[in-house]
Structures are given as C-alpha cells and as structure tokens.
Amino acid sequence: MKRLFKGKKILLLMMSLVFLLSACSSSGTGGQSDSSSSNGSGKSSDKLVIGFSQVGAESEWRTANTKSMQNAIKDAGHELKFSDAQQKQENQIKALRSFIAQKVDAIVFSPVVETGFETVLQEAKDAKIPVFLADRAVDIKDDSLWVTFLGSDFIEEGRKAANWLVEETANTEGDVNIVELQGTVGSAPAIDRKEGFEEVIKDHPNMKIIKSQTGDFTRAKGKEVMEAFLKSDGENIDVLYSHNDDMAIGAIQAIEEYGLKPGEDIKIIGVDAVRGAFEAMAAGKMNVTVECNPLFGPQMVDLIEAHLAGEEIPKRVAVEESMYTMDQAEELLPTREY
Ligand code: AHR
C-alpha cells in the first residue's frame, strides 16, 4: 500500500511538471501560439465578443446587411452586441463608447457619415480594441484608427449608373434632363455615387442634372422629394438617378400618381439591386439597378478572426458587384437573396 502511495505521488509530480512545461510553451513571450486560441492581445479568439454599430434600418439593403452580419457572427459561434444608430451619428458614438466600456474583442462599424469619429476611434485604439469598417468609409487621415475597410466601391457604382445612361441615350437628340435623389447628406455612398456619376456625365454636355436633393435613402423621403421635383419640373424630367433603390421605389409611386409612366416617360436608375428593384423592373417601371452587395457578413467574420490570429490583412477589401437591367429582371428575380 505504502509503495503504491509513493508511486502515485511520483506520478502526480510528473504530471504537474508536464502540465507546467506545456503551459509555459504556449504562453511564453515570443512563443508560437495556436492561431485559433491567441490573438496577440492575450484574448482567446475561440469565442469572440463583437460589437456591431449599424447605421439603421432605412432600406431593404440595410436589413439584408444586418441579417448577414448577425447570422455570420452567430454561425461562427461568437457573441454579438448589436446597436442600431437610427441614422444618427450621436447614437453611433454612444454605442462605440459602450462597446469600449464592455471591453469587446472587436468592433464592426458602419459609419452614418464620413467625418467626426476621430475621438471615439482613438479611444478604441487606446483600449486596444480593433475596429473594422463595414460598408462605409470614414474621412480620417490617421488610418491606424481602423484595421480594414470592407465594402463596395461607391464611386464605381456611380460611374456604372452614368455609363448605362450614356449608352441608353446614345441616339437621343437634345438635352437629357436628370433629377437626382441623393442618399444621406455626408454619407460615403451619397458623396461617392454623386462623384462617380458626375465624372462620367461631364464629358456629355447634353446631360444635365436639373435638380438634386437628399431623400435620406428612404422610400418615404424619396417619394416626397420626387413629388417636389415633379411639381417644379414635371414633363421636363427625362431621367431619375437615385442613390438607392428604396428612394427610386418611392419616387416611382410619385411619378405614377402624377400621371406619368416610370421606366418609359422617366427612365429610372437605382443602386443596390434589392428584390424591390427587380420587382419594379419586371413590371417595366424601373430600367436599371447597380448592384451593391450587402451580404458580406461571413467575409467580415473571416477578416476579424484572421486579424486576431495575427495575420496581415489588407487595409481595403472590396466587394465584387454587377449591374442588372429591366430585361434580366424576371429571370433573376427568384434567385435574388435580398
Ligand atoms: O451604404 C450603403 C447604402 O446605405 C445603400 O445603398 C443604401 O440603401 C443604404 O441605406
């Protein structure tokens, strides 16, 4: 009995030694660590706590984007802390501060507008919480305040919209009068989609933007502003360029109520390629939509995990996109995921 007891003691001692040695080798300074369990900041990346500050729920696009992010975070086994800013920058700043106070492992952030986030992003950096920009960029010089920006090329979307119009009106004589429904004032997609569109049409002097106003990316506002455009310029309007499909859909309603045919009397160009746009195109009421893909949740989760595992990731990751016209709508409608 005594011998057995002594043997047990030695075994226990040896096991503790092995345990101690293995613990040292996985946490030692400069030691190579398993990428799934260490992120260089000492936090486990097996289950992460991710704070996501979303713009709002202003459009079909946004709803699809929120779902994509929520599902991807859940499917990867991480915990999500979600905050809807209701399109207000001050709500977003509060949400970011609350994520910092809760010491989340990573922050995903779709900025409502481009400017005014320096201070809060610096606070996140000081707290060593990596920030990932989703969908929209910020206009800040110090790019060390975020890890990467994953989203669409909004300038290119504006160019695509204008190039379609150039082709479509190639045989048209005289002026092409365009009204423009802009997105949220100060937001990256509103600024960039305008810039890309204007860059192309400036080489076509017959193309004129006769009215341009914000519709804040919502259907209700899109309808309201289009009603005002029709009131002042009515039969003079040839084309509507809308920075998103939701505003275009609202405007289509206004055009019909005014007694004109959307898609024929007034050509309608939207951005996003949401289901609603495909339905409008299939009904002959909208001509084209430039794709802006919101389904990048899984790609974002991959980027967060890669960064926390110590991998180098690019500062800018673009989402690949296409463009769809009226004649493709019926065939593609059943395949649309958002
Ligand atoms: O930032 C992307 C834009 O925001 C989408 O085009 C628009 O629908 C949304 O509200």
CSV table of N, CA and C and ligand atoms in Angstrom, one decimal, residues 55 57-62 87 111 134-136 152 154 157 184 187-189 193 216-218 243-246 271-272 274 292, ligand 1:
chain,number,residue,atom,x,y,z
A,55,VAL,N,-25.9,51.4,-39.1
A,55,VAL,CA,-26.4,52.7,-39.5
A,55,VAL,C,-27.9,52.9,-39.0
A,57,ALA,N,-32.1,51.1,-40.1
A,57,ALA,CA,-32.9,50.2,-40.9
A,57,ALA,C,-33.6,50.9,-42.0
A,58,GLU,N,-32.9,51.8,-42.6
A,58,GLU,CA,-33.5,52.7,-43.6
A,58,GLU,C,-33.9,52.1,-44.9
A,59,SER,N,-33.3,51.0,-45.3
A,59,SER,CA,-33.6,50.4,-46.6
A,59,SER,C,-33.6,48.9,-46.6
A,60,GLU,N,-34.1,48.3,-47.7
A,60,GLU,CA,-34.1,46.9,-47.8
A,60,GLU,C,-32.6,46.4,-47.8
A,61,TRP,N,-31.7,47.2,-48.3
A,61,TRP,CA,-30.3,46.8,-48.3
A,61,TRP,C,-29.8,46.7,-46.9
A,62,ARG,N,-30.1,47.7,-46.1
A,62,ARG,CA,-29.6,47.7,-44.7
A,62,ARG,C,-30.1,46.5,-43.9
A,87,GLN,N,-29.7,56.1,-37.9
A,87,GLN,CA,-29.2,57.1,-38.8
A,87,GLN,C,-28.7,58.4,-38.1
A,111,PRO,N,-20.2,53.6,-40.5
A,111,PRO,CA,-20.5,55.0,-40.1
A,111,PRO,C,-21.6,55.6,-40.9
A,134,ALA,N,-17.3,48.6,-41.9
A,134,ALA,CA,-18.1,47.8,-42.8
A,134,ALA,C,-19.0,48.7,-43.6
A,135,ASP,N,-19.0,48.4,-44.9
A,135,ASP,CA,-19.9,49.1,-45.9
A,135,ASP,C,-19.4,50.5,-46.2
A,136,ARG,N,-19.3,51.4,-45.2
A,136,ARG,CA,-18.9,52.8,-45.5
A,136,ARG,C,-17.6,53.2,-44.8
A,152,SER,N,-18.3,48.2,-50.6
A,152,SER,CA,-18.3,48.4,-52.1
A,152,SER,C,-17.5,49.7,-52.5
A,154,PHE,N,-18.2,52.8,-54.1
A,154,PHE,CA,-19.4,53.6,-54.4
A,154,PHE,C,-19.1,54.5,-55.6
A,157,GLU,N,-19.8,52.6,-58.6
A,157,GLU,CA,-21.3,52.4,-58.7
A,157,GLU,C,-21.9,53.6,-59.5
A,184,THR,N,-28.1,59.9,-47.7
A,184,THR,CA,-27.9,60.7,-46.5
A,184,THR,C,-26.8,61.7,-46.7
A,187,SER,N,-22.9,61.1,-46.1
A,187,SER,CA,-22.5,59.7,-46.0
A,187,SER,C,-21.6,59.3,-47.2
A,188,ALA,N,-20.8,58.3,-47.0
A,188,ALA,CA,-19.9,57.9,-48.1
A,188,ALA,C,-20.6,57.6,-49.4
A,189,PRO,N,-21.7,56.8,-49.3
A,189,PRO,CA,-22.3,56.4,-50.6
A,189,PRO,C,-23.0,57.6,-51.3
A,193,ARG,N,-21.3,58.2,-54.9
A,193,ARG,CA,-22.2,57.9,-56.0
A,193,ARG,C,-22.4,59.1,-56.9
A,216,ASP,N,-32.5,60.8,-48.1
A,216,ASP,CA,-32.1,60.1,-46.9
A,216,ASP,C,-32.1,58.6,-47.0
A,217,PHE,N,-32.1,58.1,-48.3
A,217,PHE,CA,-32.1,56.6,-48.5
A,217,PHE,C,-33.4,55.9,-48.2
A,218,THR,N,-34.4,56.7,-47.9
A,218,THR,CA,-35.7,56.0,-47.5
A,218,THR,C,-36.8,56.2,-48.6
A,243,HIS,N,-29.8,57.4,-55.6
A,243,HIS,CA,-28.6,56.8,-54.9
A,243,HIS,C,-28.9,55.4,-54.3
A,244,ASN,N,-30.2,55.1,-54.1
A,244,ASN,CA,-30.5,53.7,-53.8
A,244,ASN,C,-31.9,53.3,-54.3
A,245,ASP,N,-32.2,52.0,-54.3
A,245,ASP,CA,-33.4,51.5,-54.9
A,245,ASP,C,-34.7,51.9,-54.1
A,246,ASP,N,-34.5,52.0,-52.8
A,246,ASP,CA,-35.7,52.3,-51.9
A,246,ASP,C,-36.2,53.7,-52.3
A,271,VAL,N,-29.6,52.1,-57.3
A,271,VAL,CA,-28.4,51.3,-56.8
A,271,VAL,C,-28.8,50.4,-55.7
A,272,ASP,N,-28.2,49.3,-55.6
A,272,ASP,CA,-28.4,48.3,-54.5
A,272,ASP,C,-28.7,46.9,-55.1
A,274,VAL,N,-31.8,45.4,-54.9
A,274,VAL,CA,-32.7,44.7,-53.9
A,274,VAL,C,-33.9,44.1,-54.7
A,292,CYS,N,-25.1,46.7,-55.2
A,292,CYS,CA,-24.3,47.0,-54.0
A,292,CYS,C,-24.6,45.8,-53.1
B,1,AHR,O1,-24.1,52.3,-47.5
B,1,AHR,C1,-24.9,51.6,-48.4
B,1,AHR,C2,-26.2,52.3,-48.7
B,1,AHR,O2,-26.9,52.5,-47.5
B,1,AHR,C3,-27.2,51.5,-49.5
B,1,AHR,O3,-27.0,51.8,-50.9
B,1,AHR,C4,-28.4,52.2,-49.0
B,1,AHR,O4,-29.6,51.5,-49.5
B,1,AHR,C5,-28.2,52.1,-47.6
B,1,AHR,O5,-29.1,52.7,-46.8
